[in-house]
mmCIF file of C-alpha atoms in Angstrom:
data_model
loop_
_atom_site.group_PDB
_atom_site.id
_atom_site.type_symbol
_atom_site.label_atom_id
_atom_site.label_comp_id
_atom_site.label_asym_id
_atom_site.label_seq_id
_atom_site.Cartn_x
_atom_site.Cartn_y
_atom_site.Cartn_z
ATOM 1 C CA UNK A 46 21.191 -29.455 28.968
ATOM 2 C CA UNK A 47 22.334 -29.396 25.342
ATOM 3 C CA UNK A 48 24.232 -31.953 23.304
ATOM 4 C CA UNK A 49 27.929 -31.014 23.296
ATOM 5 C CA UNK A 50 28.321 -32.601 19.883
ATOM 6 C CA UNK A 51 25.554 -30.467 18.389
ATOM 7 C CA UNK A 52 26.827 -27.367 20.188
ATOM 8 C CA UNK A 53 30.262 -27.934 18.631
ATOM 9 C CA UNK A 54 28.598 -28.332 15.232
ATOM 10 C CA UNK A 55 26.693 -25.068 15.708
ATOM 11 C CA UNK A 56 29.872 -23.229 16.656
ATOM 12 C CA UNK A 57 31.745 -24.649 13.668
ATOM 13 C CA UNK A 58 28.989 -23.713 11.220
ATOM 14 C CA UNK A 59 28.697 -20.188 12.594
ATOM 15 C CA UNK A 60 32.258 -19.487 13.656
ATOM 16 C CA UNK A 61 32.274 -16.272 11.596
ATOM 17 C CA UNK A 62 29.329 -14.882 13.561
ATOM 18 C CA UNK A 63 30.813 -15.621 16.972
ATOM 19 C CA UNK A 64 34.234 -14.383 15.891
ATOM 20 C CA UNK A 65 32.606 -11.110 14.829
ATOM 21 C CA UNK A 66 30.718 -10.858 18.128
ATOM 22 C CA UNK A 67 33.927 -11.378 20.107
ATOM 23 C CA UNK A 68 35.641 -8.623 18.080
ATOM 24 C CA UNK A 69 32.700 -6.245 18.468
ATOM 25 C CA UNK A 70 32.542 -6.920 22.191
ATOM 26 C CA UNK A 71 36.205 -5.984 22.563
ATOM 27 C CA UNK A 72 35.759 -2.886 20.403
ATOM 28 C CA UNK A 73 32.812 -1.640 22.465
ATOM 29 C CA UNK A 74 34.578 -2.391 25.749
ATOM 30 C CA UNK A 75 37.489 -0.237 24.572
ATOM 31 C CA UNK A 76 35.057 2.568 23.761
ATOM 32 C CA UNK A 77 32.776 2.417 26.828
ATOM 33 C CA UNK A 78 34.220 2.249 30.324
ATOM 34 C CA UNK A 79 32.322 0.268 32.941
ATOM 35 C CA UNK A 80 29.761 -1.234 30.561
ATOM 36 C CA UNK A 81 31.238 -4.712 30.092
ATOM 37 C CA UNK A 82 28.144 -6.472 31.481
ATOM 38 C CA UNK A 83 25.854 -4.423 29.272
ATOM 39 C CA UNK A 84 27.975 -5.059 26.184
ATOM 40 C CA UNK A 85 28.084 -8.808 26.819
ATOM 41 C CA UNK A 86 24.308 -8.774 27.266
ATOM 42 C CA UNK A 87 24.002 -6.872 23.998
ATOM 43 C CA UNK A 88 25.985 -9.544 22.137
ATOM 44 C CA UNK A 89 23.718 -12.248 23.592
ATOM 45 C CA UNK A 90 20.686 -10.285 22.380
ATOM 46 C CA UNK A 91 22.121 -9.959 18.874
ATOM 47 C CA UNK A 92 22.879 -13.670 18.504
ATOM 48 C CA UNK A 93 19.666 -14.921 20.144
ATOM 49 C CA UNK A 94 17.325 -12.343 18.603
ATOM 50 C CA UNK A 95 15.864 -11.556 22.021
ATOM 51 C CA UNK A 96 14.917 -8.020 23.045
ATOM 52 C CA UNK A 97 17.132 -6.111 25.485
ATOM 53 C CA UNK A 98 16.303 -3.280 27.872
ATOM 54 C CA UNK A 99 18.839 -0.857 29.346
ATOM 55 C CA UNK A 100 17.747 0.577 32.699
ATOM 56 C CA UNK A 101 19.485 3.488 34.384
ATOM 57 C CA UNK A 102 19.667 7.245 34.970
ATOM 58 C CA UNK A 103 20.212 9.795 32.185
ATOM 59 C CA UNK A 104 23.778 10.339 31.037
ATOM 60 C CA UNK A 105 24.982 6.754 31.437
ATOM 61 C CA UNK A 106 25.512 6.130 27.685
ATOM 62 C CA UNK A 107 22.453 3.928 27.144
ATOM 63 C CA UNK A 108 21.543 5.575 23.845
ATOM 64 C CA UNK A 109 25.148 5.985 22.815
ATOM 65 C CA UNK A 110 25.837 2.258 23.219
ATOM 66 C CA UNK A 111 22.904 1.303 20.979
ATOM 67 C CA UNK A 112 23.934 3.815 18.320
ATOM 68 C CA UNK A 113 27.530 2.586 18.502
ATOM 69 C CA UNK A 114 26.315 -0.918 17.738
ATOM 70 C CA UNK A 115 24.193 0.370 14.840
ATOM 71 C CA UNK A 116 27.304 2.107 13.518
ATOM 72 C CA UNK A 117 29.339 -1.103 13.797
ATOM 73 C CA UNK A 118 26.658 -2.875 11.762
ATOM 74 C CA UNK A 119 27.169 -0.258 9.055
ATOM 75 C CA UNK A 120 23.801 1.454 9.543
ATOM 76 C CA UNK A 121 25.201 4.770 10.810
ATOM 77 C CA UNK A 122 28.143 6.387 9.052
ATOM 78 C CA UNK A 123 31.055 8.020 10.872
ATOM 79 C CA UNK A 124 29.790 11.523 10.128
ATOM 80 C CA UNK A 125 26.267 10.738 11.319
ATOM 81 C CA UNK A 126 27.403 8.949 14.456
ATOM 82 C CA UNK A 127 30.366 11.031 15.622
ATOM 83 C CA UNK A 128 29.250 13.490 18.271
ATOM 84 C CA UNK A 129 25.647 12.326 18.054
ATOM 85 C CA UNK A 130 24.997 12.723 21.771
ATOM 86 C CA UNK A 131 25.376 16.485 21.362
ATOM 87 C CA UNK A 132 22.405 16.601 19.000
ATOM 88 C CA UNK A 133 19.006 17.163 20.510
ATOM 89 C CA UNK A 134 16.335 15.014 18.936
ATOM 90 C CA UNK A 135 12.596 14.809 19.076
ATOM 91 C CA UNK A 136 11.415 11.438 17.923
ATOM 92 C CA UNK A 137 13.057 9.535 15.130
ATOM 93 C CA UNK A 138 16.612 10.549 14.276
ATOM 94 C CA UNK A 139 16.023 11.228 10.626
ATOM 95 C CA UNK A 140 19.475 12.699 10.118
ATOM 96 C CA UNK A 141 20.994 9.361 11.174
ATOM 97 C CA UNK A 142 18.944 7.178 8.856
ATOM 98 C CA UNK A 143 21.033 6.331 5.821
ATOM 99 C CA UNK A 144 18.581 3.526 5.110
ATOM 100 C CA UNK A 145 15.456 2.213 6.833
ATOM 101 C CA UNK A 146 17.325 -0.681 8.482
ATOM 102 C CA UNK A 147 17.752 1.416 11.675
ATOM 103 C CA UNK A 148 14.862 3.070 13.490
ATOM 104 C CA UNK A 149 15.048 5.122 16.681
ATOM 105 C CA UNK A 150 12.263 6.915 18.502
ATOM 106 C CA UNK A 151 11.752 8.693 21.803
ATOM 107 C CA UNK A 152 8.338 7.663 23.127
ATOM 108 C CA UNK A 153 6.079 9.969 25.113
ATOM 109 C CA UNK A 154 2.485 9.609 26.370
ATOM 110 C CA UNK A 155 1.441 11.640 23.318
ATOM 111 C CA UNK A 156 3.243 9.540 20.686
ATOM 112 C CA UNK A 157 0.781 8.232 18.097
ATOM 113 C CA UNK A 158 1.051 4.825 16.391
ATOM 114 C CA UNK A 159 1.435 6.600 13.056
ATOM 115 C CA UNK A 160 4.748 8.071 14.231
ATOM 116 C CA UNK A 161 6.137 4.554 14.443
ATOM 117 C CA UNK A 162 4.293 2.706 11.699
ATOM 118 C CA UNK A 163 3.437 5.529 9.294
ATOM 119 C CA UNK A 164 0.472 7.888 8.960
ATOM 120 C CA UNK A 165 -2.315 7.443 6.452
ATOM 121 C CA UNK A 166 -2.128 9.517 3.286
ATOM 122 C CA UNK A 167 -5.369 11.474 3.418
ATOM 123 C CA UNK A 168 -4.550 13.095 0.063
ATOM 124 C CA UNK A 169 -4.931 9.730 -1.668
ATOM 125 C CA UNK A 170 -8.213 8.814 0.006
ATOM 126 C CA UNK A 171 -10.178 9.842 -3.105
ATOM 127 C CA UNK A 172 -9.392 9.461 -6.789
ATOM 128 C CA UNK A 173 -9.682 12.212 -9.413
ATOM 129 C CA UNK A 174 -13.429 11.628 -9.654
ATOM 130 C CA UNK A 175 -13.985 11.978 -5.920
ATOM 131 C CA UNK A 176 -14.522 8.264 -5.338
ATOM 132 C CA UNK A 177 -13.101 6.708 -2.182
ATOM 133 C CA UNK A 178 -10.199 4.370 -2.931
ATOM 134 C CA UNK A 179 -9.297 3.482 0.661
ATOM 135 C CA UNK A 180 -6.542 4.447 3.022
ATOM 136 C CA UNK A 181 -2.882 4.113 2.134
ATOM 137 C CA UNK A 182 -0.241 4.102 4.850
ATOM 138 C CA UNK A 183 2.979 6.059 4.317
ATOM 139 C CA UNK A 184 5.174 3.309 5.695
ATOM 140 C CA UNK A 185 8.505 3.844 3.970
ATOM 141 C CA UNK A 186 11.340 4.102 6.514
ATOM 142 C CA UNK A 187 9.076 3.203 9.423
ATOM 143 C CA UNK A 188 9.582 0.711 12.222
ATOM 144 C CA UNK A 189 8.146 -2.354 10.484
ATOM 145 C CA UNK A 190 10.950 -2.178 7.892
ATOM 146 C CA UNK A 191 13.863 -1.787 10.319
ATOM 147 C CA UNK A 192 16.266 -4.522 11.397
ATOM 148 C CA UNK A 193 17.621 -2.646 14.431
ATOM 149 C CA UNK A 194 15.078 -0.732 16.511
ATOM 150 C CA UNK A 195 15.804 1.446 19.514
ATOM 151 C CA UNK A 196 12.835 2.695 21.549
ATOM 152 C CA UNK A 197 13.897 5.261 24.128
ATOM 153 C CA UNK A 198 11.714 5.666 27.258
ATOM 154 C CA UNK A 199 9.640 2.758 25.986
ATOM 155 C CA UNK A 200 7.270 2.655 28.979
ATOM 156 C CA UNK A 201 6.091 6.202 28.346
ATOM 157 C CA UNK A 202 4.104 4.991 25.336
ATOM 158 C CA UNK A 203 0.319 4.989 25.154
ATOM 159 C CA UNK A 204 -1.714 1.797 25.515
ATOM 160 C CA UNK A 205 -2.374 1.749 21.748
ATOM 161 C CA UNK A 206 1.356 1.633 21.009
ATOM 162 C CA UNK A 207 2.126 -0.838 23.792
ATOM 163 C CA UNK A 208 -0.529 -3.239 22.494
ATOM 164 C CA UNK A 209 0.977 -3.043 19.001
ATOM 165 C CA UNK A 210 4.439 -3.657 20.415
ATOM 166 C CA UNK A 211 3.369 -6.862 22.182
ATOM 167 C CA UNK A 212 2.602 -8.566 18.882
ATOM 168 C CA UNK A 213 5.467 -6.838 17.113
ATOM 169 C CA UNK A 214 8.048 -8.167 19.599
ATOM 170 C CA UNK A 215 6.620 -11.600 20.283
ATOM 171 C CA UNK A 216 5.391 -12.661 16.841
ATOM 172 C CA UNK A 217 7.590 -10.437 14.655
ATOM 173 C CA UNK A 218 4.415 -9.273 12.912
ATOM 174 C CA UNK A 219 2.686 -5.957 12.267
ATOM 175 C CA UNK A 220 -1.111 -6.051 12.203
ATOM 176 C CA UNK A 221 -2.656 -3.345 10.053
ATOM 177 C CA UNK A 222 -6.431 -3.128 9.498
ATOM 178 C CA UNK A 223 -7.055 -6.864 9.596
ATOM 179 C CA UNK A 224 -3.922 -7.870 7.707
ATOM 180 C CA UNK A 225 -0.734 -9.284 9.150
ATOM 181 C CA UNK A 226 2.726 -8.465 7.806
ATOM 182 C CA UNK A 227 6.068 -10.035 8.658
ATOM 183 C CA UNK A 228 8.554 -7.480 9.977
ATOM 184 C CA UNK A 229 12.314 -7.383 9.430
ATOM 185 C CA UNK A 230 13.228 -6.980 13.092
ATOM 186 C CA UNK A 231 16.554 -8.521 14.104
ATOM 187 C CA UNK A 232 17.431 -6.567 17.273
ATOM 188 C CA UNK A 233 15.073 -4.571 19.474
ATOM 189 C CA UNK A 234 16.617 -2.401 22.166
ATOM 190 C CA UNK A 235 14.762 -0.329 24.725
ATOM 191 C CA UNK A 236 15.873 2.157 27.341
ATOM 192 C CA UNK A 237 14.256 3.539 30.471
ATOM 193 C CA UNK A 238 15.307 5.420 33.576
ATOM 194 C CA UNK A 239 13.298 3.135 35.870
ATOM 195 C CA UNK A 240 11.700 -0.310 35.534
ATOM 196 C CA UNK A 241 7.904 -0.084 35.285
ATOM 197 C CA UNK A 242 5.656 -0.642 38.292
ATOM 198 C CA UNK A 243 2.183 -0.122 36.841
ATOM 199 C CA UNK A 244 0.393 -3.471 36.208
ATOM 200 C CA UNK A 245 -0.550 -2.551 32.645
ATOM 201 C CA UNK A 246 3.141 -2.238 31.753
ATOM 202 C CA UNK A 247 4.248 -5.619 33.055
ATOM 203 C CA UNK A 248 3.311 -7.475 29.853
ATOM 204 C CA UNK A 249 5.583 -5.343 27.673
ATOM 205 C CA UNK A 250 8.278 -5.440 30.368
ATOM 206 C CA UNK A 251 8.178 -9.236 30.267
ATOM 207 C CA UNK A 252 8.802 -9.138 26.497
ATOM 208 C CA UNK A 253 12.259 -7.685 27.145
ATOM 209 C CA UNK A 254 13.886 -10.981 28.027
ATOM 210 C CA UNK A 255 17.268 -9.382 28.731
ATOM 211 C CA UNK A 256 17.533 -6.481 31.180
ATOM 212 C CA UNK A 257 20.755 -4.700 32.022
ATOM 213 C CA UNK A 258 21.099 -2.046 34.701
ATOM 214 C CA UNK A 259 23.432 0.917 34.098
ATOM 215 C CA UNK A 260 24.710 3.371 36.687
ATOM 216 C CA UNK A 261 27.191 6.213 36.965
ATOM 217 C CA UNK A 262 30.781 5.181 37.695
ATOM 218 C CA UNK A 263 31.883 5.056 41.359
ATOM 219 C CA UNK A 264 33.294 8.229 42.940
ATOM 220 C CA UNK A 265 36.867 6.976 42.713
ATOM 221 C CA UNK A 266 39.787 8.695 40.942
ATOM 222 C CA UNK A 267 40.703 5.618 38.889
ATOM 223 C CA UNK A 268 37.129 5.037 37.681
ATOM 224 C CA UNK A 269 36.498 8.700 36.870
ATOM 225 C CA UNK A 270 39.868 8.970 35.117
ATOM 226 C CA UNK A 271 39.154 5.913 32.972
ATOM 227 C CA UNK A 272 35.694 7.284 32.165
ATOM 228 C CA UNK A 273 37.136 10.658 31.112
ATOM 229 C CA UNK A 274 39.751 8.965 28.928
ATOM 230 C CA UNK A 275 37.391 6.656 27.046
ATOM 231 C CA UNK A 276 34.476 9.111 27.021
ATOM 232 C CA UNK A 277 36.510 11.902 25.453
ATOM 233 C CA UNK A 278 37.842 9.604 22.754
ATOM 234 C CA UNK A 279 34.401 8.154 22.070
ATOM 235 C CA UNK A 280 32.813 11.599 21.795
ATOM 236 C CA UNK A 281 35.415 13.131 19.490
ATOM 237 C CA UNK A 282 36.973 10.294 17.488
ATOM 238 C CA UNK A 283 36.472 10.550 13.748
ATOM 239 C CA UNK A 284 37.640 7.060 12.845
ATOM 240 C CA UNK A 285 35.178 4.789 14.609
ATOM 241 C CA UNK A 286 36.752 1.586 13.310
ATOM 242 C CA UNK A 287 35.761 -1.467 11.331
ATOM 243 C CA UNK A 288 32.140 -2.196 10.477
ATOM 244 C CA UNK A 289 30.377 -5.556 10.134
ATOM 245 C CA UNK A 290 27.635 -5.055 7.523
ATOM 246 C CA UNK A 291 26.847 -8.791 7.313
ATOM 247 C CA UNK A 292 26.478 -9.326 11.053
ATOM 248 C CA UNK A 293 22.674 -9.271 11.214
ATOM 249 C CA UNK A 294 22.415 -11.647 8.266
ATOM 250 C CA UNK A 295 24.851 -14.053 9.931
ATOM 251 C CA UNK A 296 22.851 -13.883 13.170
ATOM 252 C CA UNK A 297 19.654 -14.650 11.247
ATOM 253 C CA UNK A 298 21.257 -17.725 9.644
ATOM 254 C CA UNK A 299 22.425 -18.905 13.059
ATOM 255 C CA UNK A 300 18.938 -18.626 14.537
ATOM 256 C CA UNK A 301 17.449 -20.489 11.564
ATOM 257 C CA UNK A 302 19.985 -23.288 12.047
ATOM 258 C CA UNK A 303 19.246 -23.334 15.769
ATOM 259 C CA UNK A 304 15.521 -23.711 15.077
ATOM 260 C CA UNK A 305 16.145 -26.546 12.610
ATOM 261 C CA UNK A 306 18.332 -28.463 15.069
ATOM 262 C CA UNK A 307 15.795 -27.924 17.823
ATOM 263 C CA UNK A 308 12.936 -29.182 15.660
ATOM 264 C CA UNK A 309 14.904 -32.317 14.814
ATOM 265 C CA UNK A 310 15.308 -33.069 18.524
ATOM 266 C CA UNK A 311 19.095 -33.278 18.234
ATOM 267 C CA UNK A 312 19.984 -30.301 20.414
ATOM 268 C CA UNK A 313 18.235 -30.794 23.759
ATOM 269 C CA UNK A 314 19.519 -33.768 25.760
ATOM 270 C CA UNK A 315 17.656 -36.017 28.177
ATOM 271 C CA UNK A 316 16.770 -33.905 31.202
ATOM 272 C CA UNK A 317 17.392 -36.914 33.450
ATOM 273 C CA UNK A 318 21.132 -36.551 32.918
ATOM 274 C CA UNK A 319 22.951 -36.036 36.266
ATOM 275 C CA UNK A 320 24.635 -32.786 35.213
ATOM 276 C CA UNK A 321 21.378 -31.440 33.839
ATOM 277 C CA UNK A 322 19.664 -32.361 37.088
ATOM 278 C CA UNK A 323 22.261 -30.351 38.993
ATOM 279 C CA UNK A 324 21.561 -27.360 36.767
ATOM 280 C CA UNK A 325 17.807 -27.754 37.184
ATOM 281 C CA UNK A 326 18.134 -27.990 40.974
ATOM 282 C CA UNK A 327 20.096 -24.737 41.114
ATOM 283 C CA UNK A 328 17.781 -23.088 38.584
ATOM 284 C CA UNK A 329 14.789 -24.117 40.691
ATOM 285 C CA UNK A 330 16.407 -22.631 43.820
ATOM 286 C CA UNK A 331 17.163 -19.339 42.045
ATOM 287 C CA UNK A 332 13.615 -19.133 40.659
ATOM 288 C CA UNK A 333 12.083 -19.923 44.039
ATOM 289 C CA UNK A 334 14.251 -17.320 45.777
ATOM 290 C CA UNK A 335 13.515 -14.633 43.164
ATOM 291 C CA UNK A 336 9.783 -15.226 43.358
ATOM 292 C CA UNK A 337 9.770 -15.375 47.141
ATOM 293 C CA UNK A 338 11.666 -12.060 47.427
ATOM 294 C CA UNK A 339 9.572 -10.456 44.660
ATOM 295 C CA UNK A 340 12.643 -9.911 42.524
ATOM 296 C CA UNK A 341 10.798 -11.432 39.579
ATOM 297 C CA UNK A 342 7.926 -13.776 38.848
ATOM 298 C CA UNK A 343 10.101 -15.438 36.179
ATOM 299 C CA UNK A 344 7.198 -16.287 33.910
ATOM 300 C CA UNK A 345 7.065 -19.587 32.026
ATOM 301 C CA UNK A 346 7.930 -17.687 28.864
ATOM 302 C CA UNK A 347 11.051 -16.215 30.423
ATOM 303 C CA UNK A 348 12.221 -19.542 31.860
ATOM 304 C CA UNK A 349 11.906 -21.302 28.500
ATOM 305 C CA UNK A 350 13.436 -18.518 26.426
ATOM 306 C CA UNK A 351 16.369 -18.078 28.785
ATOM 307 C CA UNK A 352 17.533 -21.563 27.851
ATOM 308 C CA UNK A 353 18.523 -20.092 24.493
ATOM 309 C CA UNK A 354 20.562 -17.456 26.295
ATOM 310 C CA UNK A 355 22.365 -20.220 28.221
ATOM 311 C CA UNK A 356 23.251 -21.893 24.924
ATOM 312 C CA UNK A 357 24.419 -18.708 23.197
ATOM 313 C CA UNK A 358 26.520 -17.768 26.215
ATOM 314 C CA UNK A 359 28.300 -21.136 26.122
ATOM 315 C CA UNK A 360 29.038 -20.674 22.408
ATOM 316 C CA UNK A 361 30.280 -17.117 22.996
ATOM 317 C CA UNK A 362 32.542 -18.264 25.816
ATOM 318 C CA UNK A 363 34.061 -20.994 23.650
ATOM 319 C CA UNK A 364 34.672 -18.494 20.833
ATOM 320 C CA UNK A 365 36.382 -16.089 23.240
ATOM 321 C CA UNK A 366 38.573 -18.898 24.566
ATOM 322 C CA UNK A 367 39.425 -20.138 21.080
ATOM 323 C CA UNK A 368 37.875 -23.525 21.845
ATOM 324 C CA UNK A 369 36.015 -25.673 19.323
ATOM 325 C CA UNK A 370 34.250 -27.580 22.133
ATOM 326 C CA UNK A 371 31.660 -25.394 23.898
ATOM 327 C CA UNK A 372 30.651 -26.634 27.341
ATOM 328 C CA UNK A 373 27.791 -25.543 29.563
ATOM 329 C CA UNK A 374 28.991 -24.024 32.845
ATOM 330 C CA UNK A 375 26.144 -24.179 35.359
ATOM 331 C CA UNK A 376 27.308 -21.283 37.506
ATOM 332 C CA UNK A 377 28.130 -18.949 34.613
ATOM 333 C CA UNK A 378 24.967 -19.720 32.660
ATOM 334 C CA UNK A 379 22.671 -19.284 35.662
ATOM 335 C CA UNK A 380 24.492 -16.090 36.626
ATOM 336 C CA UNK A 381 22.993 -14.561 33.480
ATOM 337 C CA UNK A 382 19.507 -15.207 34.806
ATOM 338 C CA UNK A 383 20.358 -13.552 38.125
ATOM 339 C CA UNK A 384 22.073 -10.620 36.403
ATOM 340 C CA UNK A 385 19.892 -9.999 33.342
ATOM 341 C CA UNK A 386 16.615 -11.833 33.946
ATOM 342 C CA UNK A 387 15.111 -10.298 37.078
ATOM 343 C CA UNK A 388 12.518 -7.534 37.289
ATOM 344 C CA UNK A 389 14.523 -5.467 39.751
ATOM 345 C CA UNK A 390 18.025 -5.312 41.164
ATOM 346 C CA UNK A 391 18.661 -7.419 44.277
ATOM 347 C CA UNK A 392 20.106 -5.680 47.320
ATOM 348 C CA UNK A 393 23.624 -6.686 48.527
ATOM 349 C CA UNK A 394 22.274 -9.352 50.901
ATOM 350 C CA UNK A 395 20.126 -10.856 48.165
ATOM 351 C CA UNK A 396 23.112 -10.834 45.813
ATOM 352 C CA UNK A 397 25.056 -12.925 48.333
ATOM 353 C CA UNK A 398 22.142 -15.335 48.668
ATOM 354 C CA UNK A 399 21.857 -15.697 44.893
ATOM 355 C CA UNK A 400 25.577 -16.346 44.602
ATOM 356 C CA UNK A 401 25.291 -19.144 47.177
ATOM 357 C CA UNK A 402 22.386 -20.664 45.279
ATOM 358 C CA UNK A 403 24.328 -20.528 42.021
ATOM 359 C CA UNK A 404 27.418 -22.178 43.495
ATOM 360 C CA UNK A 405 25.943 -24.628 46.011
ATOM 361 C CA UNK A 406 22.284 -24.959 45.134
ATOM 362 C CA UNK A 407 21.427 -23.939 48.684
ATOM 363 C CA UNK A 408 21.836 -21.022 51.103
#
C-alpha cells in the first residue's frame, strides 16, 4: 500500500521519535499490567495525531495511563503525579498543571463551554467611563492552548460542548464569536465507561479514530498477583523514570514530513499492485462483516484515516525489531482495525470470524 523505499526514508528521518516511542511503550508496560494493547494503541495515537478513546469500567487505570504518559512527556512532575489516583478531583486538575500544555477535565451534563475554553471577563465589559468595550475571554491555561488533552466521561457533555469538540478535533481549530483560532492540540484522549448509543453522540464517537477497551484482570492468581505487584509500585514509586520533553515536537515534525511526502505522491503506491490487492480484499471482507454484524459502520472517514495507522504501525514494528526496512504486514495491520476501529466489541464467535477474514480473506 505504501512505498517501502519512502517508508524506510521516513523511519530513517524520524528514528529518534520511534526509538522514544519504543522506550516509552516498554516503560508503560512495566508499570501497567495487562494494558499492552492499550499502550500500543496510545503510541499509535501519539505518532499519528489521531484521537484515542479508552472504554471500560471504573478502576481499570484509564485515567492513570493518560496521566502517566503526560508525566513521561514532562508535563506532570513526580510530586504532582505520584499518588494522583488518590486525589479526588472535580473538573480540571489545577494542582497538576505546571504549564498549560496539559489539560484534563471531567465532563458532566452541566459542564459549560467556558469551563473548557475560558469564561468571559464581565468586569472588563465596560471601561472607566462606562462605555462598552466588548467581551474578553479568560483563556489562559484553557483547552485551546494545551498539547495533551484528556476528557474524562466525554459523552456526558452537553450538545454545546460536543458541537465545539467536533470542529476542535477534526479541524484543530477553536471558533470563538465568528473568529477561528488554530489550537495546539497534539494528543486528545477520552475515557468512558460505555460506548455511546444515542444517535446524537455518534458523530463525536466517530472522531475518536482509535478505541481501546479496558477490563479488570481475570480472576486468576497469576494475573491478580502481577496486578498487585505492578499496581503497588506504580501507586507508591517516587522515581517515575526518564522523561521525553521533546516527544510531542518530534511527533509533530514526523506528521509534517508525512503530509509533505503524501502531497508529493511518493508515499502511496499503485493500488493495482498484487500485494495491495490482497490487502484490499481482506480489508473489504472485514468491513463488510463488521457492517453486516453492526459492529461498526466504518465510515469513509475512518477507512481513509486508518491507512495512516497501518503505516505508523509498520514503522513502529520495524523500530521495535531494530530493522531499517519497514514492511507492511497485512494480517497485523488489519488486526488493528478489528481491535481498535470498531464501535463495539465482537463476541467470541465474531472474533473467530474476523481472525479468519484477516488470515484467509474468507470465512
